Coordinates of C-alpha atoms and ligand atoms in Angstrom, one line a residue:
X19 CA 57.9 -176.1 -68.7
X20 CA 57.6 -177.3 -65.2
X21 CA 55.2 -175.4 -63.2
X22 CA 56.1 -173.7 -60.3
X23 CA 54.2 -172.5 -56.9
X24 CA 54.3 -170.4 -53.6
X25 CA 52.8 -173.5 -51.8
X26 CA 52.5 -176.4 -52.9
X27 CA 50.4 -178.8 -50.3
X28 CA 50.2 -182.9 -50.2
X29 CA 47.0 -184.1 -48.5
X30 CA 43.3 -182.5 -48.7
X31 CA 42.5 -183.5 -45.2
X32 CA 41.4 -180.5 -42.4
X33 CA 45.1 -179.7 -42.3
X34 CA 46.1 -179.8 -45.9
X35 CA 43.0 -177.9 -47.5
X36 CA 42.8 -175.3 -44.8
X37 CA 46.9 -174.4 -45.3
X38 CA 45.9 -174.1 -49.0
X39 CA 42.8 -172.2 -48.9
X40 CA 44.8 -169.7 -46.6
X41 CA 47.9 -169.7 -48.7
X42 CA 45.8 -168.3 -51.2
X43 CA 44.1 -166.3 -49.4
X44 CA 47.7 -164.8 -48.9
X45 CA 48.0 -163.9 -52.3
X46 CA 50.6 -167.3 -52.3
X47 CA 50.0 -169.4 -56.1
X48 CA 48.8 -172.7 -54.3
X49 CA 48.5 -176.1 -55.1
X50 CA 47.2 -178.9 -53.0
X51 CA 47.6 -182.9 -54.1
X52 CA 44.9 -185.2 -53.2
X53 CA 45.1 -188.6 -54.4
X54 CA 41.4 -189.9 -52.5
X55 CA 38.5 -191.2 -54.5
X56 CA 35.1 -191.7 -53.5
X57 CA 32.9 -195.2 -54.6
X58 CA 32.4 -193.3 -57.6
X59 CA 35.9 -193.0 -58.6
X60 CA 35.7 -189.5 -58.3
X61 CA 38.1 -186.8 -56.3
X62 CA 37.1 -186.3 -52.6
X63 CA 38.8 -183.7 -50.9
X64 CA 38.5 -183.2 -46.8
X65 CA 40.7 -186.4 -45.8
X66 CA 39.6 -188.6 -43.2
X67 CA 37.8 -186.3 -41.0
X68 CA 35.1 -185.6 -43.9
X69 CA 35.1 -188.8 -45.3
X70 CA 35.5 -191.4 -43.4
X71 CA 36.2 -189.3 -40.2
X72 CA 34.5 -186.8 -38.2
X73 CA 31.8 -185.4 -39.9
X74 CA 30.0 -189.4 -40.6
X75 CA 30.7 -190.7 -37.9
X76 CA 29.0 -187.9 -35.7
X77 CA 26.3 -188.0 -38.8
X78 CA 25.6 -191.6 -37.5
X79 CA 26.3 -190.4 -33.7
X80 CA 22.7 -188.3 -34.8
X81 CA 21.3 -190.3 -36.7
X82 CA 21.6 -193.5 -33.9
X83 CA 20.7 -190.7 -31.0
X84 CA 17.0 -189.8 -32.6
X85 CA 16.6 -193.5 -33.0
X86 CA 17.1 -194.1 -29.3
X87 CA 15.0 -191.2 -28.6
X88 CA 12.2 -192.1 -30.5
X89 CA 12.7 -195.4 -28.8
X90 CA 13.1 -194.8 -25.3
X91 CA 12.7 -190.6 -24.9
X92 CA 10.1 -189.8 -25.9
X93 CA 7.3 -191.5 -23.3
X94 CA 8.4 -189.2 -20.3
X95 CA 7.8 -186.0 -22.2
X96 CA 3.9 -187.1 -23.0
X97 CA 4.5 -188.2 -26.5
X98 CA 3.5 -192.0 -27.2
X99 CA 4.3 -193.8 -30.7
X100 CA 4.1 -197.4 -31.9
X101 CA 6.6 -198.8 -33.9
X102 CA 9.9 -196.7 -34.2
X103 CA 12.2 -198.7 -36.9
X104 CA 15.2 -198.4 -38.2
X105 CA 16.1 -198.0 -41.7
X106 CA 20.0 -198.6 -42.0
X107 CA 20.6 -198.3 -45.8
X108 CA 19.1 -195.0 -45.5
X109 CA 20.9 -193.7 -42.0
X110 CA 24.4 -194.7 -43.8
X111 CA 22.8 -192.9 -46.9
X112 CA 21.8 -189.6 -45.1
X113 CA 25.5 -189.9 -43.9
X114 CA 27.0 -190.3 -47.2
X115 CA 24.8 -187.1 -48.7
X116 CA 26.5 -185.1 -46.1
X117 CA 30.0 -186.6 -46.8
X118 CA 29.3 -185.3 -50.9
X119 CA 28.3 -182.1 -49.4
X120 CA 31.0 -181.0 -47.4
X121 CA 33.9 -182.9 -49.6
X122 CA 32.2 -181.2 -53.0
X123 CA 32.3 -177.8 -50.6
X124 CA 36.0 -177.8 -50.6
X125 CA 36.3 -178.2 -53.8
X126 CA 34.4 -174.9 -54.3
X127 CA 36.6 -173.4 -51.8
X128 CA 39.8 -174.1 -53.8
X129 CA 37.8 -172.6 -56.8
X130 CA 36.3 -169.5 -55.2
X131 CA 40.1 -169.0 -53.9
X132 CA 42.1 -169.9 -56.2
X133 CA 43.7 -173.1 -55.3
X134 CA 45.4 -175.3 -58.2
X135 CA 43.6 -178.8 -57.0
X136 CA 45.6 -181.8 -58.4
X137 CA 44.7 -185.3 -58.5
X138 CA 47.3 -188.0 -57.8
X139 CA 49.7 -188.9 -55.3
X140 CA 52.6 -186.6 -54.2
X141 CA 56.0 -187.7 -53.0
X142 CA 58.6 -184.8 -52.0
X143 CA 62.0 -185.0 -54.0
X144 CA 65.3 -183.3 -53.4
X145 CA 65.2 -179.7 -53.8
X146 CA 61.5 -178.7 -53.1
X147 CA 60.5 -180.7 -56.6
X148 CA 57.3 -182.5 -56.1
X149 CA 56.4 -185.5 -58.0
X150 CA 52.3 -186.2 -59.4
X151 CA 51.6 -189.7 -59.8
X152 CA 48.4 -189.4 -62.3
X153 CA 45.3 -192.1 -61.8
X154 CA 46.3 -192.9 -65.1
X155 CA 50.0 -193.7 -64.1
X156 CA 51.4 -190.4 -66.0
X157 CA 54.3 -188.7 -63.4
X158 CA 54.2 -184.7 -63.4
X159 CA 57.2 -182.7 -61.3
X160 CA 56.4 -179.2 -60.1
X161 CA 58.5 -176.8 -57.8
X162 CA 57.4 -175.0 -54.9
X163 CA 59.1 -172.2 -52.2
X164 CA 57.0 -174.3 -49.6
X165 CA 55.8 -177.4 -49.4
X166 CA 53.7 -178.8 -46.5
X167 CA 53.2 -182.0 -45.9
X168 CA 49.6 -183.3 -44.9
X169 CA 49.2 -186.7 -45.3
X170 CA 47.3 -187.6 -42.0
X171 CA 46.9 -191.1 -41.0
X172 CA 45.6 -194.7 -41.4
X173 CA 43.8 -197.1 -38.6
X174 CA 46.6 -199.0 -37.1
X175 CA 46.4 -203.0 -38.1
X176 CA 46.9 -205.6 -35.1
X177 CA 48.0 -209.3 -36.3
X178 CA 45.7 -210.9 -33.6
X179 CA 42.3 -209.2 -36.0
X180 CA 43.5 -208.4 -39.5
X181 CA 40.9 -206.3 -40.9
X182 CA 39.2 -208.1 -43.7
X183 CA 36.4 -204.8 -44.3
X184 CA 33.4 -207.7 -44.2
X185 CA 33.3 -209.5 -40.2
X186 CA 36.4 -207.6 -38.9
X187 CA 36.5 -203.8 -40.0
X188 CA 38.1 -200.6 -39.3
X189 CA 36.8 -197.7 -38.2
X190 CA 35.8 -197.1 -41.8
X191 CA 34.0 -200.1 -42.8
X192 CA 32.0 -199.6 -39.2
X193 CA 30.4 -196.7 -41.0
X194 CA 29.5 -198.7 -43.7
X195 CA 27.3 -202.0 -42.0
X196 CA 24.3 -202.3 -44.0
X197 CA 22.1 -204.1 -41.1
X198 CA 22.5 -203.9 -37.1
X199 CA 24.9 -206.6 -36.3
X200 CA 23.5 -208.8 -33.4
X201 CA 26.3 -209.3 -31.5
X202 CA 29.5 -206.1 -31.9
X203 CA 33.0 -206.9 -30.3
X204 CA 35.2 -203.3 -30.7
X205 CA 38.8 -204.0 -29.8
X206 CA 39.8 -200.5 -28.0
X207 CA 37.9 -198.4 -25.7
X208 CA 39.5 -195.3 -27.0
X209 CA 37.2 -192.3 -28.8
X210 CA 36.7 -193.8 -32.1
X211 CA 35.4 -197.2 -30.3
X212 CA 33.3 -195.6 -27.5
X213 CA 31.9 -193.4 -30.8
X214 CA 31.3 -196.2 -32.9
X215 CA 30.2 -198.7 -30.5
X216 CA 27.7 -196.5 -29.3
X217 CA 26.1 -196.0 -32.2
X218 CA 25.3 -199.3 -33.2
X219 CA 24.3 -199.9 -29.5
X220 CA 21.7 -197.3 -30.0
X221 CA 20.6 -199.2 -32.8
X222 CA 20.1 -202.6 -30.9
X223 CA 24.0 -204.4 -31.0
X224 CA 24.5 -205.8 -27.8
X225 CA 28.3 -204.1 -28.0
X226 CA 31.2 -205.5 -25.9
X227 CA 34.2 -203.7 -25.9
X228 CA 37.7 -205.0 -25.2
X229 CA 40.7 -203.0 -23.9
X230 CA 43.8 -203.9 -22.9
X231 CA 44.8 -201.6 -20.7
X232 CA 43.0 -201.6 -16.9
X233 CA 42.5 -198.1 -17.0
X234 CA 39.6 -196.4 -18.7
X235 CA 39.9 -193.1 -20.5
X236 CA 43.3 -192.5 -19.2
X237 CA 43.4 -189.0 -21.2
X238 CA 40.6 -187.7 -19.1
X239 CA 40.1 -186.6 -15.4
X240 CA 39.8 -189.1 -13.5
X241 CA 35.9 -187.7 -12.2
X242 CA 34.5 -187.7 -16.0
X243 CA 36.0 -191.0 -16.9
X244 CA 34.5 -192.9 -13.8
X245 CA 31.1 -191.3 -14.8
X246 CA 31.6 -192.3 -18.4
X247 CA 32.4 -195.5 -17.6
X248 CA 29.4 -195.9 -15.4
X249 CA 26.9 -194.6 -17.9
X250 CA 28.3 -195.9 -21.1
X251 CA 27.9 -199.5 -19.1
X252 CA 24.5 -198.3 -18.2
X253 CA 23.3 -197.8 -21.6
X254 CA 24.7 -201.5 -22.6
X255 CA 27.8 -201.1 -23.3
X256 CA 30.0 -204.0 -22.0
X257 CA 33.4 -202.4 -21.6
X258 CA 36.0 -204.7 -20.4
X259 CA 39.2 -203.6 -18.8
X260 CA 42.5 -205.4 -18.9
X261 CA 41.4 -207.4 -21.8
X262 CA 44.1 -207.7 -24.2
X263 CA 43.2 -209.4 -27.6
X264 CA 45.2 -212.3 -28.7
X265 CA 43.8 -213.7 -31.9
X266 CA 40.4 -214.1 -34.1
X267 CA 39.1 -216.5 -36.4
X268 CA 36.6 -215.7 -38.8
X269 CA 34.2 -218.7 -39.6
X270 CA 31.7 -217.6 -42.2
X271 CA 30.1 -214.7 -40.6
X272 CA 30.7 -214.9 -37.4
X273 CA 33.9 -214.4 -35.4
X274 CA 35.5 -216.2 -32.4
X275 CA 37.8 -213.7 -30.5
X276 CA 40.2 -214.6 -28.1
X277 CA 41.5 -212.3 -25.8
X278 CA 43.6 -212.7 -22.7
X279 CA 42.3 -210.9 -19.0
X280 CA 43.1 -211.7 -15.2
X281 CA 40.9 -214.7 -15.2
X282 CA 43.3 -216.2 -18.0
X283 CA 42.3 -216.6 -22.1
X284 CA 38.5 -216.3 -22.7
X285 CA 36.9 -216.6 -26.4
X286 CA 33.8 -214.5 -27.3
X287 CA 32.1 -214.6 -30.3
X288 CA 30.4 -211.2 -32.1
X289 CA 28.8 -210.9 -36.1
X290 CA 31.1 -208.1 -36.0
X291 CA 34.6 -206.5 -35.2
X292 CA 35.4 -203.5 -35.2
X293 CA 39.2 -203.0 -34.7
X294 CA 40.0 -199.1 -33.2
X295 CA 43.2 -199.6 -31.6
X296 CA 44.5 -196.1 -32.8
X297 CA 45.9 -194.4 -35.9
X298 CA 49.5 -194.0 -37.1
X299 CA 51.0 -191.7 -39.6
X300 CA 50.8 -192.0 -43.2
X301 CA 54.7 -191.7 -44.9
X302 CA 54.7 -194.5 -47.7
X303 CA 56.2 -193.4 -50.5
X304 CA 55.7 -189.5 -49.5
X305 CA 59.6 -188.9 -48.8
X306 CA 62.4 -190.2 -51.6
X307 CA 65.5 -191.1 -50.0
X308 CA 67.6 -187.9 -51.1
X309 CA 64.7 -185.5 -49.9
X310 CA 66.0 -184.7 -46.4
X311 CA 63.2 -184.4 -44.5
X312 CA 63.2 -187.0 -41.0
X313 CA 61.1 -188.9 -39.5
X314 CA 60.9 -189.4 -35.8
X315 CA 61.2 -193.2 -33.9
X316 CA 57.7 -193.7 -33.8
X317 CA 57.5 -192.8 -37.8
X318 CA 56.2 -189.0 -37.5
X319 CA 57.4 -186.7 -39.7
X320 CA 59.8 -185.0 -37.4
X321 CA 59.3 -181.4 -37.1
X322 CA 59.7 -178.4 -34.8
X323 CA 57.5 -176.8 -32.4
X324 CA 56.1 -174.5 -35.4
X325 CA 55.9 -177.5 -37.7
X326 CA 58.9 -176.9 -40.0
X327 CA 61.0 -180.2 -40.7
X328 CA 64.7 -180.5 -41.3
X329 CA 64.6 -179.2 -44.6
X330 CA 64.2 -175.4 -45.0
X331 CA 60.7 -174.5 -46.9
X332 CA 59.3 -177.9 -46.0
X333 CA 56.8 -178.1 -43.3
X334 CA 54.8 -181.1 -42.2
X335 CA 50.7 -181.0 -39.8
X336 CA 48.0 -182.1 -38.5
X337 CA 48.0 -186.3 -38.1
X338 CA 51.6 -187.2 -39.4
X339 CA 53.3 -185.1 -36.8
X340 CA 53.5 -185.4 -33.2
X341 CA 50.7 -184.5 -31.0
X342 CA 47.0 -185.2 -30.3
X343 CA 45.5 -186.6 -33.7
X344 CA 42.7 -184.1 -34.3
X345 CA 40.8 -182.0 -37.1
X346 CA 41.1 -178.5 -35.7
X347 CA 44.8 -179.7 -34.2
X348 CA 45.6 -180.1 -37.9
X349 CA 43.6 -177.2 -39.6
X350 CA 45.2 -174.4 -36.7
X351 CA 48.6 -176.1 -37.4
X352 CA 47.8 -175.2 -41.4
X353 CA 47.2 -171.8 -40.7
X354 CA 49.9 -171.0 -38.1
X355 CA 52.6 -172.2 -40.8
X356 CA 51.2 -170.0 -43.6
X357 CA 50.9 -167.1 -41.4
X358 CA 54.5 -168.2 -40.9
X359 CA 55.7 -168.7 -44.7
X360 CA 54.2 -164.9 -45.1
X361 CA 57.1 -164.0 -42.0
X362 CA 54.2 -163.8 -39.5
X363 CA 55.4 -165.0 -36.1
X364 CA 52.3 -166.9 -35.5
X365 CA 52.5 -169.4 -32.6
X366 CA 49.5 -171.8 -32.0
X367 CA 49.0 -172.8 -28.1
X368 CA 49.3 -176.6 -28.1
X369 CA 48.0 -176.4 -24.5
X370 CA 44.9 -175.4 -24.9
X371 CA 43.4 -178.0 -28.0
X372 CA 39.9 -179.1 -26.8
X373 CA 39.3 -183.0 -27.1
X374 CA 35.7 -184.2 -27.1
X375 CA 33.7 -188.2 -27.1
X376 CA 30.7 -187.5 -28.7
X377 CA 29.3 -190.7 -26.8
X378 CA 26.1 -189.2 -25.1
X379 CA 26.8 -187.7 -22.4
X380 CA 29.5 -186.0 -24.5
X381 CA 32.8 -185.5 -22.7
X382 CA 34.8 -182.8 -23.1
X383 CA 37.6 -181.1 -21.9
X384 CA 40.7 -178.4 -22.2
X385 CA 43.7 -177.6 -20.2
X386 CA 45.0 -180.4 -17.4
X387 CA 42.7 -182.6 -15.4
X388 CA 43.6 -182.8 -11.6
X389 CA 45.7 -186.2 -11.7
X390 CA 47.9 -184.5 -13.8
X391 CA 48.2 -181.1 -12.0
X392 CA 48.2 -183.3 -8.4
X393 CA 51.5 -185.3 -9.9
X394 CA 53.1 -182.1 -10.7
X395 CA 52.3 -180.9 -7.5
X396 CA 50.1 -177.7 -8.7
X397 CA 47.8 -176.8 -5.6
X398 CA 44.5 -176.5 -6.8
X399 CA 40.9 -175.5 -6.0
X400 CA 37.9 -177.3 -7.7
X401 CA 34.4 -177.0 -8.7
X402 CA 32.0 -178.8 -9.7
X403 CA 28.1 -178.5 -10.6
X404 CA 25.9 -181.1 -11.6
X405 CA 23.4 -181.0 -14.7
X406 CA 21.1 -182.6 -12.5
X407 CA 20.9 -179.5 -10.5
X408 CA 20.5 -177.2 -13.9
X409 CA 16.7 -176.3 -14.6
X410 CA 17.9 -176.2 -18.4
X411 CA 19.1 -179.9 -18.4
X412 CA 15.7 -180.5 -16.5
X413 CA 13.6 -179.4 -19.4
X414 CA 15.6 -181.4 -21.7
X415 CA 15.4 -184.6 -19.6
X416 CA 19.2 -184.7 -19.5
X417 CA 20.7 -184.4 -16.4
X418 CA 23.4 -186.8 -16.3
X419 CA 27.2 -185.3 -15.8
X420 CA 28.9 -182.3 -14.5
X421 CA 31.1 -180.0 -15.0
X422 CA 34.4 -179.5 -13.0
X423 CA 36.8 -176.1 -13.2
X424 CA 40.2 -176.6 -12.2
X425 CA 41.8 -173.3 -10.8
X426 CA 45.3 -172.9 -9.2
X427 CA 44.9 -172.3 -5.8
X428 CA 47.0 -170.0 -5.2
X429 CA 46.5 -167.3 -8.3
X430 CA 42.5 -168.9 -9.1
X431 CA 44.0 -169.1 -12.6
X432 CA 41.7 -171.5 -14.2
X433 CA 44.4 -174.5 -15.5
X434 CA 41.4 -176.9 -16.6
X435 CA 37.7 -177.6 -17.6
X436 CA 36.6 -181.1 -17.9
X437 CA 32.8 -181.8 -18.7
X438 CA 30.7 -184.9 -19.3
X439 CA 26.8 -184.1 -20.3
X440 CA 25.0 -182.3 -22.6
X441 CA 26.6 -179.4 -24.7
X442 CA 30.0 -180.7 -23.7
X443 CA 31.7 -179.7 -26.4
X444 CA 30.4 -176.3 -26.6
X445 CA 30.8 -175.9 -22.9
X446 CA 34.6 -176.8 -23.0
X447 CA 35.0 -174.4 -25.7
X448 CA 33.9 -171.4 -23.8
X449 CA 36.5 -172.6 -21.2
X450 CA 38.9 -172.5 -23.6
X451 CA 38.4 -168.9 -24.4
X452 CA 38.6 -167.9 -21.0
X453 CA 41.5 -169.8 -20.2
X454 CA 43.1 -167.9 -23.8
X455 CA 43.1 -164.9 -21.8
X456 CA 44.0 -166.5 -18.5
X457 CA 41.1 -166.2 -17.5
X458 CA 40.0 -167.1 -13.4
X459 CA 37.6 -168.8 -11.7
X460 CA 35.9 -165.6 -10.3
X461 CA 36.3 -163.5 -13.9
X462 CA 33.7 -166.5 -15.3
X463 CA 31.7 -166.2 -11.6
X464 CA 31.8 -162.7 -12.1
X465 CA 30.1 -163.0 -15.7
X466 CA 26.2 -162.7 -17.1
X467 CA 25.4 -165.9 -18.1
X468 CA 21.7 -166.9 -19.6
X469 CA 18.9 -168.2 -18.4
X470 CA 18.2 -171.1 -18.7
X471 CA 20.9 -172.5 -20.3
X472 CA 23.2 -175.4 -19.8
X473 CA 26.6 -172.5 -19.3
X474 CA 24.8 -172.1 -16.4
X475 CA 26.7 -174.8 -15.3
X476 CA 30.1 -173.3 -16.0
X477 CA 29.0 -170.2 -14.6
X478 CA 28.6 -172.6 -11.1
X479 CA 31.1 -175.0 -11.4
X480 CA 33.7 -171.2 -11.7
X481 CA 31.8 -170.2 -8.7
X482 CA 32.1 -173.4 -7.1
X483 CA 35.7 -173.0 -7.2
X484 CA 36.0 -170.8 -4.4
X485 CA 32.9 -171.8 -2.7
X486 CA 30.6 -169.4 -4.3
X487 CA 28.0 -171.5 -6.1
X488 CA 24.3 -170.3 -5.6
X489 CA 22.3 -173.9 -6.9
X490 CA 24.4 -176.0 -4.9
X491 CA 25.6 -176.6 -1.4
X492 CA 29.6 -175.7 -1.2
X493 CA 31.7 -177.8 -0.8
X494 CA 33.8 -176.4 2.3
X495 CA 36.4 -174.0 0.4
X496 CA 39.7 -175.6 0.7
Ligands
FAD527 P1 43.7 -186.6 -43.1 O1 42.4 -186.0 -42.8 O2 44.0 -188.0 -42.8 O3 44.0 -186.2 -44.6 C1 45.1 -186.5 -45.3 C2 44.8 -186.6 -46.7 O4 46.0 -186.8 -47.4 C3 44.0 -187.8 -47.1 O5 42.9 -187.4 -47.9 C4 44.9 -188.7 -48.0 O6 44.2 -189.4 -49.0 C5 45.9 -187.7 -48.5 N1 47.2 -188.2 -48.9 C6 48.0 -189.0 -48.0 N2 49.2 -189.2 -48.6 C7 49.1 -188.6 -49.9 C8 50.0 -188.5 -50.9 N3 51.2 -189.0 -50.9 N4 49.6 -187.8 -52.0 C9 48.4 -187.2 -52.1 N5 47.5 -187.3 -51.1 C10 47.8 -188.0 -50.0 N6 39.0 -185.5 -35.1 C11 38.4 -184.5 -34.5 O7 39.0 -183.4 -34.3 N7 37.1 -184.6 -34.1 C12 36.4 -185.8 -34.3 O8 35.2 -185.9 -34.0 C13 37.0 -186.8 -35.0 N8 36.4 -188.0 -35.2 C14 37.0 -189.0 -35.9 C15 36.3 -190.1 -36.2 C16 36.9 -191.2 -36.8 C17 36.1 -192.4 -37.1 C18 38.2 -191.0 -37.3 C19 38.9 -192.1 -38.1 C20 38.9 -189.9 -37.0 C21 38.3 -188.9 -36.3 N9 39.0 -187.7 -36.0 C22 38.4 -186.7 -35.4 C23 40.4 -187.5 -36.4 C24 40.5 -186.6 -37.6 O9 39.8 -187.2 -38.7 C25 42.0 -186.4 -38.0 O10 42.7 -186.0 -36.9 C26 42.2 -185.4 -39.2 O11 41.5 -185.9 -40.3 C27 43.6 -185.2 -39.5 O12 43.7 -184.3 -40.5 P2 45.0 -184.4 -41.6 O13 44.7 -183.3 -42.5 O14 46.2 -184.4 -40.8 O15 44.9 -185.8 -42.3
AMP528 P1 43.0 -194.7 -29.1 O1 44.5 -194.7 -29.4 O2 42.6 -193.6 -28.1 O3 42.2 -194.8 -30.3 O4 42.7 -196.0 -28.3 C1 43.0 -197.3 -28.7 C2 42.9 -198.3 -27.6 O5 43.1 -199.6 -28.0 C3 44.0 -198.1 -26.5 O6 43.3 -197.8 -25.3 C4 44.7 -199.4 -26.4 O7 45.1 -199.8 -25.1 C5 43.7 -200.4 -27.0 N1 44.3 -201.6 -27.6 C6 45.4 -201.7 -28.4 N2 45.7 -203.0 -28.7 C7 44.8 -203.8 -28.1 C8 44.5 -205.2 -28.0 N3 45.2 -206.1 -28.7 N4 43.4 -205.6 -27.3 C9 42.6 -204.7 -26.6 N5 42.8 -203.4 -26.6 C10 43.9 -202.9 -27.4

């Protein structure tokens, strides 16, 4: 008899295990179909961001941070040491204990809640019918009311440097290296290849980056990415601008690049590649032809602004849809169509998803940045405060960044915070509550904030915003 479901859910990434653990939690009979295998053959659950995603690549973000501490951090706070080394096997090894953690934590989730976890590859048919392709080749149908499609995305492959996972990786065989290559090239100066390129810079590669475009960290305000730019160069990084990569060649272990810039075609040779040039939605063999579900020009699943897709009872989140391609994007898009499926009119606020470089300084930031609001011709009011003028970064020997509050002139509405320094991400996030609730400028000047911490600095940069701040001179209110 064919089995039948509430839910039925294709991908165990952030977005696909959260819908289902929900669903459940809904009193919906759930299933979720997860076709990922670890090195030991086994079922992984968590999709990208646990496996080969967020959670190791900020595990080696740590791991290559202490290292750099020990190294070159520790003298000015008294403390001397000879001989701080590196042991890489065991760095990628404390990353892949975490990995096993988290992925064998969902699993337990779907078990403490009820989740039916299937192993194989899904492909919608006609009619809400869902087809399991086994590991051992054997094809199961079930039915479902609801189906949501999670099936995330894959690094996006660029003729000029075909990934071969040995000299020229993706993002996920740059988790892997097994030694500190000499000499890194990273083709794209986007999150994933600031991320990754700092952390084997930390570990001793002498890192050059290449990206095409002249413009660096378009995404951000145009303040934080000039002060990335200059710090990440600081700390080694050789980031080149309007450096568009043409072709490779891989001879033995090394590899000559060639990439094309103002001066005309320069070669550079690295031990390494790393190619992050972006990610691009996973749809093989997920739709069949009769299905009805669309997918958009650029190959996204196409769905509405609550993520239904043509087809009534068939859904689609996180990565494979349109939007930023984040973990919490994905897991909030989850929830907000189960809510849905149980007749809830949940609505998630696409304009207020946090993105964060957990390059160090972090960079953060929520809302609009003040090119954007400037082009749309928003008046605006801004403050900023500098960590080095925060007694809390001071004791913590990390002063570098600030953080900026964009309000709207006219109703002190805040419309953006943008941060690059320590606590970034955490600092952002209290923004983003505030700016929930429409928070203004003077509401977070008017709040109790601790002492000494580093949301200090929000506290000023709010108060900054009308000329207010206490630990800095004001800028003349404008
Ligand atoms: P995924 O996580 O990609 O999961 C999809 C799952 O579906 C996969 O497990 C896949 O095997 C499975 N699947 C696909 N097709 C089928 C099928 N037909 N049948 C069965 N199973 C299928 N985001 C952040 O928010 N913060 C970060 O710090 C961050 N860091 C990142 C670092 C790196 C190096 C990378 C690569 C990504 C990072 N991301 C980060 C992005 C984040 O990982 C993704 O946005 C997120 O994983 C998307 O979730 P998802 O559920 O849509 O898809
Ligand atoms: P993101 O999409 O944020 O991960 O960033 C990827 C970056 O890679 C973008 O900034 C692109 O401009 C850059 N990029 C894409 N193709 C090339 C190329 N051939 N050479 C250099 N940079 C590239």
């Amino acid at each position: 008899m064919t089995q039948k479901f509430d839910v039925v859910v294709i991908g165990a990434g952030p977005g696909g295990y959260v819908a289902a653990i929900k669903a459940a939690q809904l009193g919906l009979s759930t299933a979720c179909i997860e076709k990922y295998t670890d090195k030991e053959g086994k079922l992984a659950l968590g999709g990208t961001c646990l496996n080969v995603g967020c959670i190791p690549s900020k595990a080696l973000l740590d791991s290559s941070w202490k290292f750099h501490e020990a190294q070159d951090g520790f003298a000015i706070h008294g403390i001397h040491h000879a001989g701080v080394t590196m042991d890489v096997p065991a760095m990628v090894g404390r990353k892949a204990n975490i990995v096993k953690g988290l992925t064998s934590g969902v699993a337990t989730l779907f078990k403490a809640n009820g989740v039916t976890s299937l192993q194989g590859h899904g492909k919608l048919l006609a009619g809400k019918k869902v087809e399991i392709t086994k590991p051992d080749g054997s094809v199961e149908i079930i039915e479902a009311e609801n189906v949501i499609l999670a099936p995330g995305s894959r690094p996006i492959d660029i003729p000029p440097a075909p990934v071969d996972q040995k000299v020229i990786v993706d993002s996920t065989g740059a988790l892997e290296f097994q030694a500190v290559p000499k000499r890194l090239g990273v083709i794209g100066a986007g999150v994933i290849g600031l991320e990754l390129g700092s952390v084997w810079s930390r570990l001793g590669s002498q890192v050059t980056v290449l990206e095409a475009l002249d413009t660096f960290l378009l995404a951000a305000d145009t303040a934080v990415s000039k002060e990335a730019l200059k710090t990440l160069t600081k700390q080694g990084l050789d980031i080149k601008l309007g450096a568009r990569v043409t072709g490779s060649k891989v001879n033995g272990e090394e590899v000559v690049v060639t990439y094309t810039d103002k001066d005309g075609e320069q070669t550079i040779t690295f031990d390494k590649l790393i190619v992050a040039v972006g990610r691009r939605p996973v749809t093989t063999d997920l739709l069949s032809a009769d299905c009805g579900v669309t997918l958009d020009e650029r190959g996204y699943v196409h769905v509405d602004d609550h993520c239904a897709t043509t087809v009534p009872g068939v859904y689609a989140i996180g990565d494979v849809v349109r939007g930023m391609m984040l973990a919490h994007k994905a897991s909030e898009e989850g929830i907000m169509v189960v809510e849905r499926i149980k007749g809830h009119k949940t609505q998630m606020n696409y304009d207020l998803i946090p993105s964060v470089i957990y390059t160090h300084p972090e960079i953060a930031w929520v809302g609009k940045n003040e090119q954007q609001l400037k082009a749309e011709g928003v008046e605006v009011n801004v403050g900023t405060f500098p960590f080095a003028a925060s007694g809390r970064a001071m004791a913590a020997n990390d002063t570098g960044g600030f953080v900026k509050v964009i309000a709207d002139a006219k109703t002190d509405r805040v419309l953006g915070v943008h941060v690059i320094g320590p606590g970034a991400a955490e600092l952002v996030q209290q923004g983003a509550i505030g700016m929930e609730f429409g928070t203004s400028a003077e509401d977070i000047g008017m709040m109790v904030f601790s002492h000494p911490t580093l949301s200090e600095a929000l506290h000023e940069a709010a108060l900054a915003v009308n000329g207010h701040a206490i630990h800095i001179a004001n800028k003349k209110k404008r």
